[in-house]
Amino acid sequence: MQIDALLKSIESEKTLRALYGEDNQAIATQKARYTQVVKEFQKTFNHNEAEVFSSPGRTEIGGNHTDHQLGRVLAGAVNLDNVAVATPNGTQTVRILSSGYPQFEVDLTNLKADKSEFYTSVALVRGIAARLNELGYKIGGFDAVINSGVPKGSGLSSSASFEVLIGAIFSHLFNNGKLDAVLNAQIGQYAENVFFGKPCGLMDQTACSVGGLITIDFKDPKNPVVKKVNFDFTKTGYSLVITDTGGNHADLNDEYASLPADMKGVAKQFGKEVLREVSMEQIINDLPKLRGKVTDRALLRALHFEGDNARVAEQVAVLEKGDFNAFLQMVKASGRSSFMYNQNVYPASAPEEQGISLALALSDIVLGEEGAYRVHGGGFAGTTQAFVPQNLLDKYINTLENTFGKGKCWKLFIRPQGSIKVEF
């Protein structure tokens, strides 16, 4: 689309409301944001034409620490997103300017993983291009300006959003938009694992790429079963509120590593690799023999997995029946299980640091029997998740932000669109 026509199209609210909801202030903010990105793109690269792309962040709704045991998860795309303005540049070089960061380039004639590039955006772009090329898709150089609206450290997976955004750009600029959403997610995971140097599951990329509310069953990790859940959160009268409680993740690697290690340690007692191959009944029946062979904490975490894995299927069933109240009770049950059994709400190494516990306590006090709340994501430090009815929304946000700071609560909804080319 011509740049002038694109700037005029941004003034049309229909497309923006589909992505960002009906709040007039939010729409005004997005108009200004899109206009700024287009103008920055034109100033930086001096192109007369461009396309616009959007890729959402994601929230984990059900299945806390179930994916690494090949369990089930429930996740949703949210209305915080990465936006890109991009166009082919006729070369074999990708040039990207992310707002607020230095511009970088990726030479597509070199598609080999390089450990010196680990943990960089260059590695992710190179890895995505390499995998697309291996699978027979076309790749080529493009110029892009990217603006991130997915805060880093929010637990909303800014990295996965970026990965599937790059996949969508390659898909639409060079392959007529033919790249399947799940394959886009798998390519993003590959890039993160092999080129970026970080092992990760597939939940984050899939939720960002597919959009809406999805459930994933990882029983066969090479062929995960992805299913869209037919439920419209925007009609419930509830907002999804993510609260950043702060806390330092830098020293938590051992805490995170202990979760799959504990769970796999229990599975090993049954001759299995992961807990997906073991039942709740087996664990309970064998508790007398298991104690002493594994820690009590490991047994509690195994019980959490079995309960939360089954709970995901139940959550999907009640949502498809339209029973939102039953769903909320299951969210609270998952939160209790994470706190009591999985023990990933505060670090064992620093029990005096309990930001998440404090946020959950305030959620309980403000919401009472209304709404639901739980730890969000990996836990130990970081964010909480709450489903808050409109009549308590202002009180809830004011209470949490009074404790954790202004702007620490994000009021979200589940957005139907995944990683897309934006059609104005």
Tab-separated table of C-alpha atoms in Angstrom:
chain	number	residue	atom	x	y	z
A	1	MET	CA	0.000	0.000	0.000
A	2	GLN	CA	1.224	3.522	-0.770
A	3	ILE	CA	2.465	5.329	2.337
A	4	ASP	CA	0.055	8.251	1.916
A	5	ALA	CA	-2.894	5.889	1.495
A	6	LEU	CA	-1.708	3.887	4.504
A	7	LEU	CA	-1.626	6.976	6.717
A	8	LYS	CA	-5.168	7.843	5.656
A	9	SER	CA	-6.372	4.274	6.264
A	10	ILE	CA	-5.126	4.355	9.845
A	11	GLU	CA	-7.814	6.949	10.555
A	12	SER	CA	-10.441	4.267	9.879
A	13	GLU	CA	-11.382	2.874	13.270
A	14	LYS	CA	-13.011	-0.397	12.216
A	15	THR	CA	-9.756	-2.343	11.857
A	16	LEU	CA	-8.229	-0.899	15.011
A	17	ARG	CA	-11.339	-1.644	17.090
A	18	ALA	CA	-11.213	-5.274	15.981
A	19	LEU	CA	-7.674	-5.490	17.364
A	20	TYR	CA	-7.807	-3.226	20.406
A	21	GLY	CA	-11.414	-3.080	21.567
A	22	GLU	CA	-14.001	-0.344	21.906
A	23	ASP	CA	-12.260	1.959	24.376
A	24	ASN	CA	-11.983	5.342	22.617
A	25	GLN	CA	-8.814	6.332	24.441
A	26	ALA	CA	-7.161	3.056	23.425
A	27	ILE	CA	-8.143	3.644	19.787
A	28	ALA	CA	-6.723	7.183	19.855
A	29	THR	CA	-3.491	5.805	21.306
A	30	GLN	CA	-3.243	3.157	18.581
A	31	LYS	CA	-3.908	5.692	15.805
A	32	ALA	CA	-1.026	7.797	17.069
A	33	ARG	CA	1.163	4.714	17.468
A	34	TYR	CA	0.538	3.366	13.961
A	35	THR	CA	1.050	6.810	12.424
A	36	GLN	CA	4.353	7.202	14.261
A	37	VAL	CA	5.632	3.788	13.127
A	38	VAL	CA	4.712	4.443	9.481
A	39	LYS	CA	6.432	7.842	9.531
A	40	GLU	CA	9.492	6.378	11.253
A	41	PHE	CA	9.617	3.658	8.594
A	42	GLN	CA	9.434	6.213	5.768
A	43	LYS	CA	12.087	8.413	7.364
A	44	THR	CA	14.451	5.486	8.029
A	45	PHE	CA	14.173	3.555	4.766
A	46	ASN	CA	12.653	6.045	2.284
A	47	HIS	CA	10.160	3.590	0.723
A	48	ASN	CA	6.906	4.697	-0.919
A	49	GLU	CA	5.038	1.461	-0.172
A	50	ALA	CA	4.685	-0.787	2.860
A	51	GLU	CA	2.503	-3.337	4.619
A	52	VAL	CA	1.510	-3.384	8.284
A	53	PHE	CA	1.708	-6.428	10.585
A	54	SER	CA	0.565	-7.125	14.120
A	55	SER	CA	1.465	-9.956	16.491
A	56	PRO	CA	-0.092	-10.284	19.949
A	57	GLY	CA	1.396	-11.219	23.268
A	58	ARG	CA	-0.098	-14.178	25.078
A	59	THR	CA	-1.352	-15.155	28.495
A	60	GLU	CA	-1.327	-18.634	29.999
A	61	ILE	CA	-4.823	-19.275	31.361
A	62	GLY	CA	-4.738	-22.931	32.331
A	63	GLY	CA	-2.047	-25.539	32.854
A	64	ASN	CA	0.693	-24.052	35.022
A	65	HIS	CA	3.967	-25.908	34.366
A	66	THR	CA	2.215	-28.709	32.508
A	67	ASP	CA	3.801	-28.296	29.076
A	68	HIS	CA	7.258	-29.618	29.992
A	69	GLN	CA	5.592	-32.862	31.142
A	70	LEU	CA	3.794	-33.164	27.758
A	71	GLY	CA	0.513	-32.073	29.298
A	72	ARG	CA	-2.279	-29.742	28.243
A	73	VAL	CA	-2.407	-25.948	28.340
A	74	LEU	CA	-5.010	-23.260	27.804
A	75	ALA	CA	-3.704	-19.949	26.472
A	76	GLY	CA	-4.949	-16.812	24.797
A	77	ALA	CA	-3.674	-13.991	22.602
A	78	VAL	CA	-3.998	-10.558	24.222
A	79	ASN	CA	-4.507	-7.036	22.911
A	80	LEU	CA	-0.933	-5.931	23.655
A	81	ASP	CA	1.048	-6.486	20.470
A	82	ASN	CA	4.118	-5.919	18.352
A	83	VAL	CA	3.422	-3.814	15.255
A	84	ALA	CA	5.651	-3.777	12.172
A	85	VAL	CA	5.715	-1.744	8.972
A	86	ALA	CA	7.691	-3.616	6.321
A	87	THR	CA	8.402	-4.000	2.619
A	88	PRO	CA	10.810	-6.061	0.466
A	89	ASN	CA	14.092	-4.279	-0.295
A	90	GLY	CA	15.251	-6.336	-3.292
A	91	THR	CA	18.353	-7.685	-1.522
A	92	GLN	CA	19.274	-10.667	0.637
A	93	THR	CA	19.581	-8.516	3.740
A	94	VAL	CA	16.941	-7.966	6.420
A	95	ARG	CA	17.157	-4.521	8.025
A	96	ILE	CA	15.125	-3.918	11.176
A	97	LEU	CA	14.760	-0.890	13.385
A	98	SER	CA	12.945	-1.624	16.631
A	99	SER	CA	11.757	1.616	18.194
A	100	GLY	CA	14.130	2.585	20.983
A	101	TYR	CA	16.904	0.189	19.894
A	102	PRO	CA	19.776	0.353	17.372
A	103	GLN	CA	19.047	-0.839	13.851
A	104	PHE	CA	20.393	-4.298	12.966
A	105	GLU	CA	20.931	-6.297	9.789
A	106	VAL	CA	20.790	-10.011	8.953
A	107	ASP	CA	22.588	-11.410	5.894
A	108	LEU	CA	20.359	-14.162	4.494
A	109	THR	CA	23.187	-15.693	2.459
A	110	ASN	CA	24.421	-17.082	5.792
A	111	LEU	CA	21.791	-19.278	7.422
A	112	LYS	CA	23.926	-21.123	9.957
A	113	ALA	CA	23.499	-20.938	13.730
A	114	ASP	CA	26.255	-18.992	15.476
A	115	LYS	CA	26.762	-19.216	19.236
A	116	SER	CA	28.191	-15.691	19.255
A	117	GLU	CA	24.690	-14.495	18.248
A	118	PHE	CA	22.853	-16.340	21.036
A	119	TYR	CA	20.219	-14.295	22.867
A	120	THR	CA	19.983	-11.673	20.104
A	121	SER	CA	17.236	-10.609	17.700
A	122	VAL	CA	19.661	-11.271	14.852
A	123	ALA	CA	19.729	-14.948	15.840
A	124	LEU	CA	15.941	-15.201	15.836
A	125	VAL	CA	15.563	-13.630	12.369
A	126	ARG	CA	18.350	-15.808	10.958
A	127	GLY	CA	16.845	-18.937	12.512
A	128	ILE	CA	13.374	-18.225	11.161
A	129	ALA	CA	14.751	-17.568	7.680
A	130	ALA	CA	16.862	-20.726	7.836
A	131	ARG	CA	13.941	-22.936	8.792
A	132	LEU	CA	11.643	-21.399	6.187
A	133	ASN	CA	14.314	-22.001	3.568
A	134	GLU	CA	14.726	-25.641	4.687
A	135	LEU	CA	10.977	-26.176	4.345
A	136	GLY	CA	10.905	-24.785	0.814
A	137	TYR	CA	9.428	-21.362	1.489
A	138	LYS	CA	10.787	-18.256	-0.209
A	139	ILE	CA	12.839	-15.774	1.774
A	140	GLY	CA	14.222	-12.375	0.884
A	141	GLY	CA	15.501	-9.159	2.331
A	142	PHE	CA	13.087	-6.638	3.754
A	143	ASP	CA	13.137	-3.379	5.652
A	144	ALA	CA	10.995	-3.029	8.775
A	145	VAL	CA	10.320	-0.761	11.701
A	146	ILE	CA	8.889	-2.577	14.720
A	147	ASN	CA	7.164	-1.046	17.725
A	148	SER	CA	6.706	-3.318	20.731
A	149	GLY	CA	3.641	-2.950	22.897
A	150	VAL	CA	4.329	-6.212	24.761
A	151	PRO	CA	6.334	-5.217	27.839
A	152	LYS	CA	9.448	-7.276	28.513
A	153	GLY	CA	9.249	-9.143	31.795
A	154	SER	CA	5.449	-8.985	31.767
A	155	GLY	CA	5.008	-12.724	31.356
A	156	LEU	CA	3.131	-12.012	28.106
A	157	SER	CA	5.890	-13.480	25.929
A	158	SER	CA	7.323	-10.566	23.978
A	159	SER	CA	9.943	-12.863	22.409
A	160	ALA	CA	7.413	-15.342	20.984
A	161	SER	CA	5.346	-12.448	19.665
A	162	PHE	CA	8.428	-11.102	17.874
A	163	GLU	CA	9.252	-14.513	16.409
A	164	VAL	CA	5.848	-15.142	14.821
A	165	LEU	CA	5.715	-11.506	13.664
A	166	ILE	CA	8.891	-12.128	11.637
A	167	GLY	CA	7.343	-15.346	10.333
A	168	ALA	CA	4.219	-13.461	9.233
A	169	ILE	CA	6.334	-10.840	7.428
A	170	PHE	CA	8.224	-13.512	5.478
A	171	SER	CA	4.921	-15.272	4.761
A	172	HIS	CA	3.075	-12.270	3.347
A	173	LEU	CA	5.941	-10.476	1.611
A	174	PHE	CA	7.353	-13.542	-0.153
A	175	ASN	CA	4.842	-16.430	0.066
A	176	ASN	CA	1.402	-14.888	-0.489
A	177	GLY	CA	0.510	-15.421	3.176
A	178	LYS	CA	0.541	-19.218	2.807
A	179	LEU	CA	2.406	-20.029	6.018
A	180	ASP	CA	0.141	-21.960	8.399
A	181	ALA	CA	-0.221	-20.389	11.854
A	182	VAL	CA	0.871	-23.527	13.743
A	183	LEU	CA	3.846	-24.031	11.431
A	184	ASN	CA	4.779	-20.382	11.980
A	185	ALA	CA	4.804	-21.133	15.718
A	186	GLN	CA	6.940	-24.248	15.254
A	187	ILE	CA	9.427	-22.269	13.160
A	188	GLY	CA	9.633	-19.629	15.880
A	189	GLN	CA	10.270	-22.327	18.482
A	190	TYR	CA	12.985	-23.831	16.286
A	191	ALA	CA	14.708	-20.460	15.951
A	192	GLU	CA	14.607	-19.895	19.694
A	193	ASN	CA	15.898	-23.398	20.488
A	194	VAL	CA	18.629	-23.732	17.859
A	195	PHE	CA	19.711	-20.198	16.920
A	196	PHE	CA	18.842	-18.188	20.043
A	197	GLY	CA	20.111	-20.838	22.450
A	198	LYS	CA	17.069	-21.070	24.716
A	199	PRO	CA	15.069	-24.282	25.210
A	200	CYS	CA	11.355	-23.537	25.229
A	201	GLY	CA	8.035	-25.246	24.637
A	202	LEU	CA	5.559	-24.423	21.910
A	203	MET	CA	2.763	-22.817	23.923
A	204	ASP	CA	3.921	-19.193	23.672
A	205	GLN	CA	4.526	-19.126	19.930
A	206	THR	CA	1.305	-21.011	19.166
A	207	ALA	CA	-0.896	-18.711	21.235
A	208	CYS	CA	0.658	-15.639	19.604
A	209	SER	CA	0.456	-17.057	16.085
A	210	VAL	CA	-3.013	-18.643	16.134
A	211	GLY	CA	-4.837	-15.995	18.177
A	212	GLY	CA	-8.005	-16.205	20.233
A	213	LEU	CA	-8.331	-18.790	22.960
A	214	ILE	CA	-6.579	-22.089	22.259
A	215	THR	CA	-5.852	-25.344	23.996
A	216	ILE	CA	-2.782	-27.404	23.153
A	217	ASP	CA	-2.160	-31.049	23.976
A	218	PHE	CA	1.554	-31.884	23.924
A	219	LYS	CA	1.155	-35.661	24.356
A	220	ASP	CA	2.924	-36.110	21.012
A	221	PRO	CA	5.456	-33.244	21.148
A	222	LYS	CA	6.290	-33.515	17.452
A	223	ASN	CA	2.622	-33.209	16.523
A	224	PRO	CA	0.884	-31.170	19.242
A	225	VAL	CA	-2.881	-31.010	18.958
A	226	VAL	CA	-3.983	-27.364	18.737
A	227	LYS	CA	-7.650	-26.516	19.075
A	228	LYS	CA	-9.411	-23.168	19.088
A	229	VAL	CA	-11.861	-22.782	21.944
A	230	ASN	CA	-15.168	-21.254	20.892
A	231	PHE	CA	-15.700	-18.650	23.607
A	232	ASP	CA	-15.880	-14.860	23.482
A	233	PHE	CA	-14.337	-13.306	26.605
A	234	THR	CA	-15.358	-9.814	25.545
A	235	LYS	CA	-18.999	-10.641	26.306
A	236	THR	CA	-18.434	-11.814	29.883
A	237	GLY	CA	-18.294	-8.394	31.560
A	238	TYR	CA	-14.883	-9.270	32.984
A	239	SER	CA	-11.441	-7.854	32.287
A	240	LEU	CA	-8.247	-9.867	32.375
A	241	VAL	CA	-5.762	-7.983	34.574
A	242	ILE	CA	-2.072	-8.866	34.648
A	243	THR	CA	-0.124	-7.267	37.510
A	244	ASP	CA	3.643	-6.875	37.532
A	245	THR	CA	4.718	-7.401	41.128
A	246	GLY	CA	8.394	-6.777	40.395
A	247	GLY	CA	11.028	-9.091	41.742
A	248	ASN	CA	14.326	-10.134	40.252
A	249	HIS	CA	14.356	-13.135	37.899
A	250	ALA	CA	18.156	-13.137	37.602
A	251	ASP	CA	18.799	-15.581	40.441
A	252	LEU	CA	15.846	-17.891	39.823
A	253	ASN	CA	17.309	-20.301	37.268
A	254	ASP	CA	17.706	-23.030	39.884
A	255	GLU	CA	14.135	-22.503	41.100
A	256	TYR	CA	12.740	-22.882	37.565
A	257	ALA	CA	14.955	-25.885	36.833
A	258	SER	CA	13.757	-27.634	40.001
A	259	LEU	CA	10.177	-27.864	38.702
A	260	PRO	CA	10.688	-30.192	35.719
A	261	ALA	CA	13.460	-31.993	37.636
A	262	ASP	CA	11.133	-32.768	40.546
A	263	MET	CA	8.308	-33.873	38.269
A	264	LYS	CA	10.525	-36.047	36.091
A	265	GLY	CA	12.066	-37.537	39.221
A	266	VAL	CA	8.634	-38.840	40.249
A	267	ALA	CA	7.903	-40.103	36.735
A	268	LYS	CA	11.196	-42.001	36.795
A	269	GLN	CA	9.999	-43.992	39.811
A	270	PHE	CA	7.331	-45.443	37.512
A	271	GLY	CA	9.783	-46.098	34.688
A	272	LYS	CA	8.493	-43.125	32.708
A	273	GLU	CA	10.126	-40.011	31.303
A	274	VAL	CA	7.371	-37.502	32.082
A	275	LEU	CA	4.314	-37.325	34.322
A	276	ARG	CA	1.907	-37.380	31.373
A	277	GLU	CA	2.527	-41.144	31.370
A	278	VAL	CA	1.561	-41.498	35.053
A	279	SER	CA	-1.890	-41.121	36.658
A	280	MET	CA	-2.989	-39.363	39.823
A	281	GLU	CA	-4.196	-42.694	41.215
A	282	GLN	CA	-0.805	-44.330	40.692
A	283	ILE	CA	0.948	-41.559	42.574
A	284	ILE	CA	-1.493	-41.558	45.494
A	285	ASN	CA	-1.470	-45.345	45.793
A	286	ASP	CA	2.334	-45.471	45.790
A	287	LEU	CA	2.947	-42.531	48.122
A	288	PRO	CA	4.250	-44.722	50.988
A	289	LYS	CA	6.871	-46.274	48.698
A	290	LEU	CA	7.728	-43.000	46.963
A	291	ARG	CA	8.462	-41.026	50.118
A	292	GLY	CA	12.166	-41.264	50.818
A	293	LYS	CA	12.964	-42.045	47.194
A	294	VAL	CA	11.906	-38.573	46.100
A	295	THR	CA	11.254	-35.453	48.160
A	296	ASP	CA	7.852	-34.504	49.504
A	297	ARG	CA	8.070	-31.347	47.396
A	298	ALA	CA	8.508	-33.460	44.274
A	299	LEU	CA	5.415	-35.476	45.205
A	300	LEU	CA	3.382	-32.315	45.737
A	301	ARG	CA	4.491	-30.984	42.368
A	302	ALA	CA	3.537	-34.271	40.732
A	303	LEU	CA	0.068	-34.014	42.277
A	304	HIS	CA	-0.172	-30.449	40.950
A	305	PHE	CA	0.640	-31.603	37.437
A	306	GLU	CA	-1.970	-34.356	37.483
A	307	GLY	CA	-4.648	-32.010	38.808
A	308	ASP	CA	-3.880	-29.042	36.557
A	309	ASN	CA	-3.480	-31.194	33.463
A	310	ALA	CA	-6.944	-32.687	33.970
A	311	ARG	CA	-8.308	-29.251	34.883
A	312	VAL	CA	-7.404	-27.824	31.443
A	313	ALA	CA	-9.722	-30.291	29.723
A	314	GLU	CA	-12.459	-29.379	32.228
A	315	GLN	CA	-11.926	-25.659	31.635
A	316	VAL	CA	-12.268	-26.123	27.888
A	317	ALA	CA	-15.460	-28.146	28.355
A	318	VAL	CA	-17.188	-25.550	30.562
A	319	LEU	CA	-16.143	-22.648	28.339
A	320	GLU	CA	-17.564	-24.377	25.275
A	321	LYS	CA	-20.812	-24.799	27.248
A	322	GLY	CA	-20.740	-21.089	28.086
A	323	ASP	CA	-20.417	-21.687	31.853
A	324	PHE	CA	-18.030	-18.868	32.750
A	325	ASN	CA	-18.702	-19.114	36.480
A	326	ALA	CA	-17.536	-22.727	36.538
A	327	PHE	CA	-14.443	-21.662	34.603
A	328	LEU	CA	-13.637	-18.991	37.204
A	329	GLN	CA	-13.812	-21.553	39.998
A	330	MET	CA	-11.319	-23.693	38.110
A	331	VAL	CA	-8.961	-20.724	37.715
A	332	LYS	CA	-9.019	-20.280	41.500
A	333	ALA	CA	-8.469	-24.018	41.981
A	334	SER	CA	-5.445	-23.860	39.659
A	335	GLY	CA	-4.112	-20.916	41.648
A	336	ARG	CA	-4.487	-22.789	44.942
A	337	SER	CA	-2.734	-25.802	43.435
A	338	SER	CA	0.167	-23.664	42.212
A	339	PHE	CA	0.558	-22.145	45.683
A	340	MET	CA	0.043	-25.263	47.814
A	341	TYR	CA	1.366	-28.071	45.627
A	342	ASN	CA	3.589	-26.644	42.914
A	343	GLN	CA	5.110	-24.060	45.257
A	344	ASN	CA	6.155	-21.608	42.537
A	345	VAL	CA	4.666	-18.467	44.061
A	346	TYR	CA	7.817	-17.354	45.895
A	347	PRO	CA	11.423	-18.611	45.827
A	348	ALA	CA	12.449	-21.113	48.472
A	349	SER	CA	15.839	-19.413	48.479
A	350	ALA	CA	14.312	-16.068	49.499
A	351	PRO	CA	11.016	-16.650	51.331
A	352	GLU	CA	11.012	-13.064	52.579
A	353	GLU	CA	10.385	-11.858	48.988
A	354	GLN	CA	6.707	-12.560	48.346
A	355	GLY	CA	5.426	-9.993	45.876
A	356	ILE	CA	3.196	-12.516	44.100
A	357	SER	CA	1.811	-13.781	47.411
A	358	LEU	CA	0.978	-10.200	48.391
A	359	ALA	CA	-0.764	-9.561	45.065
A	360	LEU	CA	-2.803	-12.750	45.466
A	361	ALA	CA	-3.749	-11.757	49.014
A	362	LEU	CA	-4.942	-8.335	47.834
A	363	SER	CA	-6.854	-10.015	44.982
A	364	ASP	CA	-8.600	-12.259	47.498
A	365	ILE	CA	-9.513	-9.292	49.705
A	366	VAL	CA	-10.832	-7.106	46.865
A	367	LEU	CA	-12.582	-9.777	44.780
A	368	GLY	CA	-13.876	-12.124	47.474
A	369	GLU	CA	-16.207	-14.578	45.774
A	370	GLU	CA	-16.275	-12.540	42.553
A	371	GLY	CA	-13.727	-13.132	39.814
A	372	ALA	CA	-10.646	-15.326	40.020
A	373	TYR	CA	-6.881	-14.967	40.412
A	374	ARG	CA	-3.687	-17.011	40.213
A	375	VAL	CA	0.051	-16.868	39.658
A	376	HIS	CA	0.831	-16.123	36.011
A	377	GLY	CA	3.484	-17.929	33.997
A	378	GLY	CA	6.610	-19.448	35.512
A	379	GLY	CA	6.121	-17.907	38.941
A	380	PHE	CA	8.522	-17.219	41.839
A	381	ALA	CA	8.604	-13.531	40.847
A	382	GLY	CA	6.829	-11.475	38.228
A	383	THR	CA	3.137	-11.395	37.448
A	384	THR	CA	-0.305	-12.428	38.639
A	385	GLN	CA	-3.451	-12.904	36.596
A	386	ALA	CA	-6.977	-11.964	37.610
A	387	PHE	CA	-10.406	-12.040	36.003
A	388	VAL	CA	-12.100	-8.948	37.398
A	389	PRO	CA	-15.790	-7.958	37.052
A	390	GLN	CA	-16.397	-4.426	35.791
A	391	ASN	CA	-17.961	-3.250	39.058
A	392	LEU	CA	-14.695	-3.972	40.891
A	393	LEU	CA	-12.229	-3.098	38.147
A	394	ASP	CA	-11.275	0.407	39.287
A	395	LYS	CA	-11.016	-0.657	42.912
A	396	TYR	CA	-8.915	-3.670	41.991
A	397	ILE	CA	-6.436	-1.741	39.837
A	398	ASN	CA	-6.185	1.129	42.336
A	399	THR	CA	-5.484	-1.299	45.183
A	400	LEU	CA	-2.829	-3.274	43.319
A	401	GLU	CA	-1.131	-0.219	41.812
A	402	ASN	CA	-1.121	1.524	45.206
A	403	THR	CA	1.129	-1.338	46.334
A	404	PHE	CA	3.194	-2.151	43.247
A	405	GLY	CA	3.266	1.197	41.439
A	406	LYS	CA	1.358	3.161	38.831
A	407	GLY	CA	1.105	1.397	35.495
A	408	LYS	CA	1.859	-2.041	36.951
A	409	CYS	CA	-1.594	-3.403	36.025
A	410	TRP	CA	-2.453	-4.189	32.411
A	411	LYS	CA	-6.167	-4.383	31.605
A	412	LEU	CA	-6.461	-6.876	28.770
A	413	PHE	CA	-8.857	-8.984	26.749
A	414	ILE	CA	-8.435	-12.104	24.615
A	415	ARG	CA	-7.997	-10.950	21.041
A	416	PRO	CA	-9.322	-13.195	18.240
A	417	GLN	CA	-6.512	-12.410	15.791
A	418	GLY	CA	-3.095	-13.989	15.919
A	419	SER	CA	-0.028	-12.831	14.000
A	420	ILE	CA	-1.469	-11.138	10.921
A	421	LYS	CA	-1.050	-8.715	8.083
A	422	VAL	CA	-3.300	-5.807	9.056
A	423	GLU	CA	-5.897	-5.065	6.388
A	424	PHE	CA	-7.176	-1.497	6.556
